[in-house]
Tab-separated table of C-alpha atoms in Angstrom:
chain	number	residue	atom	x	y	z
B	42	UNK	CA	179.682	153.474	64.270
B	43	UNK	CA	181.446	150.177	63.084
B	44	UNK	CA	181.940	147.268	65.502
B	45	UNK	CA	184.125	144.215	64.758
B	46	UNK	CA	182.630	140.821	65.781
B	47	UNK	CA	184.809	137.962	66.309
B	48	UNK	CA	182.825	134.763	66.705
B	49	UNK	CA	183.683	131.050	67.375
B	50	UNK	CA	181.764	128.176	68.429
B	51	UNK	CA	182.394	124.501	69.445
B	52	UNK	CA	183.069	122.309	66.464
B	53	UNK	CA	182.927	125.338	63.952
B	54	UNK	CA	185.508	127.485	62.146
B	55	UNK	CA	185.916	130.900	63.542
B	56	UNK	CA	184.574	133.823	61.558
B	57	UNK	CA	184.462	137.643	61.940
B	58	UNK	CA	182.389	140.665	60.475
B	59	UNK	CA	182.309	144.264	60.796
B	60	UNK	CA	179.040	145.494	61.532
B	61	UNK	CA	177.995	149.300	60.715
B	62	UNK	CA	175.311	150.920	63.146
B	63	UNK	CA	173.973	153.468	60.992
B	64	UNK	CA	170.927	154.624	63.442
B	65	UNK	CA	169.771	153.969	67.174
B	66	UNK	CA	167.791	151.081	67.814
B	67	UNK	CA	168.299	147.493	66.611
B	68	UNK	CA	170.684	146.568	63.938
B	69	UNK	CA	170.113	142.714	62.708
B	70	UNK	CA	173.264	141.103	61.108
B	71	UNK	CA	174.207	137.691	59.751
B	72	UNK	CA	177.522	136.204	60.047
B	73	UNK	CA	177.840	132.396	59.009
B	74	UNK	CA	179.842	129.471	60.706
B	75	UNK	CA	181.133	126.680	58.649
B	76	UNK	CA	181.002	123.137	60.719
B	77	UNK	CA	184.748	122.375	61.160
B	78	UNK	CA	186.481	119.991	58.488
B	79	UNK	CA	183.194	119.440	56.760
B	80	UNK	CA	183.339	122.485	54.303
B	81	UNK	CA	180.259	123.458	51.953
B	82	UNK	CA	179.364	123.399	48.318
B	83	UNK	CA	182.697	124.271	46.295
B	84	UNK	CA	185.219	122.695	48.904
B	85	UNK	CA	186.914	119.639	49.132
B	86	UNK	CA	188.314	117.908	52.333
B	87	UNK	CA	190.859	115.402	53.532
B	88	UNK	CA	191.796	113.491	56.484
B	89	UNK	CA	195.200	111.625	57.586
B	90	UNK	CA	196.945	110.361	60.688
B	91	UNK	CA	200.492	110.087	62.083
B	92	UNK	CA	202.252	108.988	65.379
B	93	UNK	CA	204.310	111.343	67.765
B	94	UNK	CA	206.712	109.920	70.298
B	95	UNK	CA	206.656	110.684	74.014
B	96	UNK	CA	208.756	113.775	73.324
B	97	UNK	CA	206.411	115.424	70.820
B	98	UNK	CA	208.332	114.258	67.656
B	99	UNK	CA	206.739	112.776	64.518
B	100	UNK	CA	207.916	109.403	64.048
B	101	UNK	CA	206.915	109.205	60.226
B	102	UNK	CA	206.190	111.713	57.559
B	103	UNK	CA	202.662	112.204	56.470
B	104	UNK	CA	200.964	114.371	53.759
B	105	UNK	CA	197.125	115.236	54.089
B	106	UNK	CA	195.403	116.445	51.150
B	107	UNK	CA	191.962	116.970	49.668
B	108	UNK	CA	190.293	114.518	47.293
B	109	UNK	CA	188.870	116.906	44.516
B	110	UNK	CA	185.632	116.112	42.523
B	111	UNK	CA	185.929	116.754	39.559
B	112	UNK	CA	189.440	115.448	38.933
B	113	UNK	CA	190.774	118.495	37.677
B	114	UNK	CA	189.569	120.840	40.598
B	115	UNK	CA	192.480	122.262	42.486
B	116	UNK	CA	193.857	120.429	45.648
B	117	UNK	CA	194.977	121.667	48.942
B	118	UNK	CA	197.597	119.669	51.325
B	119	UNK	CA	199.743	120.034	54.210
B	120	UNK	CA	202.885	117.931	54.728
B	121	UNK	CA	204.723	117.294	57.946
B	122	UNK	CA	208.203	115.399	57.798
B	123	UNK	CA	209.312	112.970	60.177
B	124	UNK	CA	211.316	114.531	63.108
B	125	UNK	CA	209.199	117.578	63.262
B	126	UNK	CA	208.093	118.721	66.920
B	127	UNK	CA	204.599	119.554	67.536
B	128	UNK	CA	203.423	121.667	70.575
B	129	UNK	CA	200.136	122.857	71.796
B	130	UNK	CA	199.098	126.508	72.359
B	131	UNK	CA	200.180	126.113	75.898
B	132	UNK	CA	203.701	125.271	75.051
B	133	UNK	CA	203.186	121.534	75.824
B	134	UNK	CA	204.427	118.677	73.403
B	135	UNK	CA	201.948	116.844	71.684
B	136	UNK	CA	201.544	113.143	72.200
B	137	UNK	CA	200.254	109.969	70.607
B	138	UNK	CA	198.327	109.421	67.472
B	139	UNK	CA	197.811	112.811	65.182
B	140	UNK	CA	194.605	113.400	63.397
B	141	UNK	CA	194.991	116.058	60.417
B	142	UNK	CA	192.148	117.502	58.496
B	143	UNK	CA	192.379	119.929	55.596
B	144	UNK	CA	189.333	121.665	54.010
B	145	UNK	CA	190.201	123.491	50.651
B	146	UNK	CA	187.673	125.983	49.098
B	147	UNK	CA	188.385	126.690	45.313
B	148	UNK	CA	185.121	127.010	43.422
B	149	UNK	CA	183.575	130.380	43.361
B	150	UNK	CA	180.197	129.770	44.903
B	151	UNK	CA	178.120	131.810	47.167
B	152	UNK	CA	178.617	129.028	49.802
B	153	UNK	CA	182.397	129.257	49.721
B	154	UNK	CA	182.178	133.162	49.614
B	155	UNK	CA	180.344	133.358	52.766
B	156	UNK	CA	182.775	130.770	54.423
B	157	UNK	CA	185.783	133.321	53.635
B	158	UNK	CA	186.583	134.504	57.308
B	159	UNK	CA	185.741	138.328	57.944
B	160	UNK	CA	184.491	138.953	54.494
B	161	UNK	CA	186.541	140.745	51.610
B	162	UNK	CA	186.895	144.296	53.232
B	163	UNK	CA	189.207	143.469	56.196
B	164	UNK	CA	191.963	144.560	58.252
B	165	UNK	CA	195.260	143.011	57.279
B	166	UNK	CA	198.319	143.335	59.185
B	167	UNK	CA	201.344	143.828	56.619
B	168	UNK	CA	204.617	142.334	56.804
B	169	UNK	CA	205.791	145.872	57.936
B	170	UNK	CA	203.722	145.552	60.940
B	171	UNK	CA	201.093	148.122	59.834
B	172	UNK	CA	197.327	147.473	60.151
B	173	UNK	CA	195.500	148.254	56.892
B	174	UNK	CA	191.941	148.097	55.993
B	175	UNK	CA	191.960	146.640	52.378
B	176	UNK	CA	190.204	144.565	49.929
B	177	UNK	CA	191.338	141.080	49.860
B	178	UNK	CA	190.980	138.683	46.865
B	179	UNK	CA	191.629	134.862	47.104
B	180	UNK	CA	192.655	132.270	44.499
B	181	UNK	CA	191.872	129.457	47.298
B	182	UNK	CA	191.629	129.329	51.103
B	183	UNK	CA	192.442	126.396	53.073
B	184	UNK	CA	191.678	125.451	56.716
B	185	UNK	CA	194.051	123.145	58.318
B	186	UNK	CA	193.887	121.372	61.921
B	187	UNK	CA	195.939	118.852	63.417
B	188	UNK	CA	195.266	117.524	66.826
B	189	UNK	CA	196.871	114.978	69.187
B	190	UNK	CA	195.326	111.903	70.928
B	191	UNK	CA	193.859	114.149	73.817
B	192	UNK	CA	192.156	116.126	71.177
B	193	UNK	CA	194.535	119.280	71.795
B	194	UNK	CA	195.183	121.233	68.714
B	195	UNK	CA	198.964	121.572	67.691
B	196	UNK	CA	199.645	125.269	67.120
B	197	UNK	CA	203.549	125.127	66.409
B	198	UNK	CA	205.724	123.170	64.363
B	199	UNK	CA	209.611	123.073	64.458
B	200	UNK	CA	211.110	122.809	61.855
B	201	UNK	CA	208.327	124.645	59.488
B	202	UNK	CA	205.767	122.479	57.688
B	203	UNK	CA	204.690	122.918	53.920
B	204	UNK	CA	201.115	124.130	52.827
B	205	UNK	CA	200.357	123.647	49.158
B	206	UNK	CA	197.494	125.242	47.285
B	207	UNK	CA	196.927	124.496	43.669
B	208	UNK	CA	195.582	127.519	41.763
B	209	UNK	CA	192.991	127.028	38.830
B	210	UNK	CA	193.878	128.508	35.531
B	211	UNK	CA	192.191	131.305	34.596
B	212	UNK	CA	192.643	132.968	37.864
B	213	UNK	CA	193.212	136.500	37.646
B	214	UNK	CA	196.502	137.813	38.844
B	215	UNK	CA	195.343	141.277	40.483
B	216	UNK	CA	199.212	142.480	40.176
B	217	UNK	CA	199.294	142.026	36.509
B	218	UNK	CA	195.723	142.081	35.315
B	219	UNK	CA	196.231	138.728	33.469
B	220	UNK	CA	195.610	135.239	34.216
B	221	UNK	CA	198.118	133.626	36.379
B	222	UNK	CA	201.098	131.773	35.011
B	223	UNK	CA	204.307	130.135	36.127
B	224	UNK	CA	206.537	132.292	37.748
B	225	UNK	CA	203.945	134.613	39.104
B	226	UNK	CA	204.071	135.649	42.809
B	227	UNK	CA	201.056	135.170	45.006
B	228	UNK	CA	200.927	136.408	48.523
B	229	UNK	CA	200.069	133.927	51.418
B	230	UNK	CA	197.900	135.294	54.463
B	231	UNK	CA	196.904	133.452	57.611
B	232	UNK	CA	193.848	134.347	59.556
B	233	UNK	CA	194.126	135.033	63.317
B	234	UNK	CA	190.924	133.510	65.068
B	235	UNK	CA	191.283	135.633	68.193
B	236	UNK	CA	191.595	138.963	66.435
B	237	UNK	CA	189.844	138.439	63.319
B	238	UNK	CA	192.644	139.988	61.448
B	239	UNK	CA	194.341	138.540	58.258
B	240	UNK	CA	198.250	138.342	58.717
B	241	UNK	CA	200.476	138.854	55.650
B	242	UNK	CA	203.054	136.158	55.912
B	243	UNK	CA	204.822	136.341	52.458
B	244	UNK	CA	204.886	135.266	48.905
B	245	UNK	CA	205.337	132.015	46.801
B	246	UNK	CA	206.065	131.642	43.218
B	247	UNK	CA	203.759	129.607	41.310
B	248	UNK	CA	204.810	126.720	39.309
B	249	UNK	CA	203.497	124.481	36.822
B	250	UNK	CA	200.865	124.027	35.170
B	251	UNK	CA	200.540	120.394	35.954
B	252	UNK	CA	198.680	117.505	34.270
B	253	UNK	CA	195.546	118.655	35.391
B	254	UNK	CA	196.215	122.336	34.233
B	255	UNK	CA	196.544	123.721	37.693
B	256	UNK	CA	199.419	125.896	39.068
B	257	UNK	CA	201.010	125.183	42.441
B	258	UNK	CA	201.895	127.326	45.224
B	259	UNK	CA	203.835	126.092	48.343
B	260	UNK	CA	204.700	128.045	51.683
B	261	UNK	CA	206.551	126.815	54.753
B	262	UNK	CA	204.902	127.878	58.247
B	263	UNK	CA	205.259	126.933	61.836
B	264	UNK	CA	201.496	127.262	62.617
B	265	UNK	CA	198.064	126.380	61.271
B	266	UNK	CA	194.989	128.123	60.884
B	267	UNK	CA	192.999	129.368	57.742
B	268	UNK	CA	195.269	130.335	55.179
B	269	UNK	CA	194.662	132.240	51.717
B	270	UNK	CA	196.562	132.419	48.659
B	271	UNK	CA	195.672	135.822	47.065
B	272	UNK	CA	196.095	139.513	46.817
B	273	UNK	CA	195.295	142.784	48.557
B	274	UNK	CA	194.415	145.812	46.587
B	275	UNK	CA	191.846	148.768	46.443
B	276	UNK	CA	189.082	146.835	44.975
B	277	UNK	CA	187.017	147.255	41.904
B	278	UNK	CA	184.906	150.459	41.605
B	279	UNK	CA	183.175	149.435	38.425
B	280	UNK	CA	179.564	148.198	38.301
B	281	UNK	CA	176.273	149.519	39.772
B	282	UNK	CA	173.155	148.458	41.024
B	283	UNK	CA	169.996	150.426	40.572
B	284	UNK	CA	166.930	149.543	42.897
B	285	UNK	CA	163.532	150.716	42.442
B	286	UNK	CA	161.345	150.909	45.709
B	287	UNK	CA	157.611	150.614	45.615
B	288	UNK	CA	157.220	153.143	48.707
B	289	UNK	CA	157.625	150.474	51.441
B	290	UNK	CA	160.273	151.308	53.740
B	291	UNK	CA	162.882	148.730	54.971
B	292	UNK	CA	166.473	147.683	54.532
B	293	UNK	CA	168.113	145.925	51.513
B	294	UNK	CA	171.147	143.723	51.310
B	295	UNK	CA	173.217	143.221	48.249
B	296	UNK	CA	176.028	140.894	47.404
B	297	UNK	CA	178.145	140.720	44.299
B	298	UNK	CA	180.357	137.915	43.380
B	299	UNK	CA	183.128	137.995	40.788
B	300	UNK	CA	182.855	135.502	37.956
B	301	UNK	CA	186.679	135.107	37.320
B	302	UNK	CA	189.261	134.179	39.798
B	303	UNK	CA	188.134	135.844	42.997
B	304	UNK	CA	185.565	137.082	45.132
B	305	UNK	CA	183.864	140.414	46.415
B	306	UNK	CA	181.080	141.286	48.475
C-alpha cells in the first residue's frame, strides 16, 4: 500500500513523500523540511522589498535575486514590474510594504536533493490535464515568496511576473542526451503545496552562455511557489547495488545521486 504524505509547518517550506507499506505493523519514514528562505548547503538566497498602493498595485518595479558564491554559480531571480496588481489567496488586494525572498538550489549536493519537494519519482499533472507518475530531473529549483505588510502571502499577480533561472554549463539535457546549449528547450514545473503534485507549466528556451558561462531560462507566471526547470522521463535503469548481509535482520535504505546535471533517489 502506498500513502502520499503532504507536510507543512510554520516557518518551513512544504514537502511531500510517498510511503510504501510492505507489511503490517510499524513503518518508519523520514521527510525533511527546509526552514523557509534559509536554504541549505548548495543553495543561495536573496531578499528585496517594494511598496504597493491602497489598491494593491506596485508603485515601483523591483527585482529580487540570489547572491551566488562562488561568483560563477547560477543565480535565480524574480522580477515584478511597476503597475502589477498583487492579491492574496482570499482574493484581497495586497497592501503596504512588500517583502520578497528567493532561494535557488543549484549545486548537486545531498542537502539540495532532499530539499526537492516530493523526491524525484513523483506525480506530475501534464499540460494536457492528465496525472502521471514519472521521474523528474532538475537543472535547478527555486522557492519564491512575496508577502505584504500584514504578512499575507501574495498568490496571484496581474499581469504575469518573470522568473529567471541560470542553468550551469554541463547540465545534461535529458531530451537530447547532450549538455545544454543555447536554443534548447527546458520545461518549467510548479509545486502545489496542498496536493504535493508538480504541475507542468510550459517550456522556456535557453539563451547564452553569459559572461559567467551559465545559460538563462525565463518564464512568465501569475503565481509563486517552488519552481523547477528540468525534465520528466522514465528514469535511468543502469547501475546496481550489491548488499551482503551478516545474518542480522533489519531494514536498509539506499540513496543514489547523479554526478552530472540532475538528481535521482
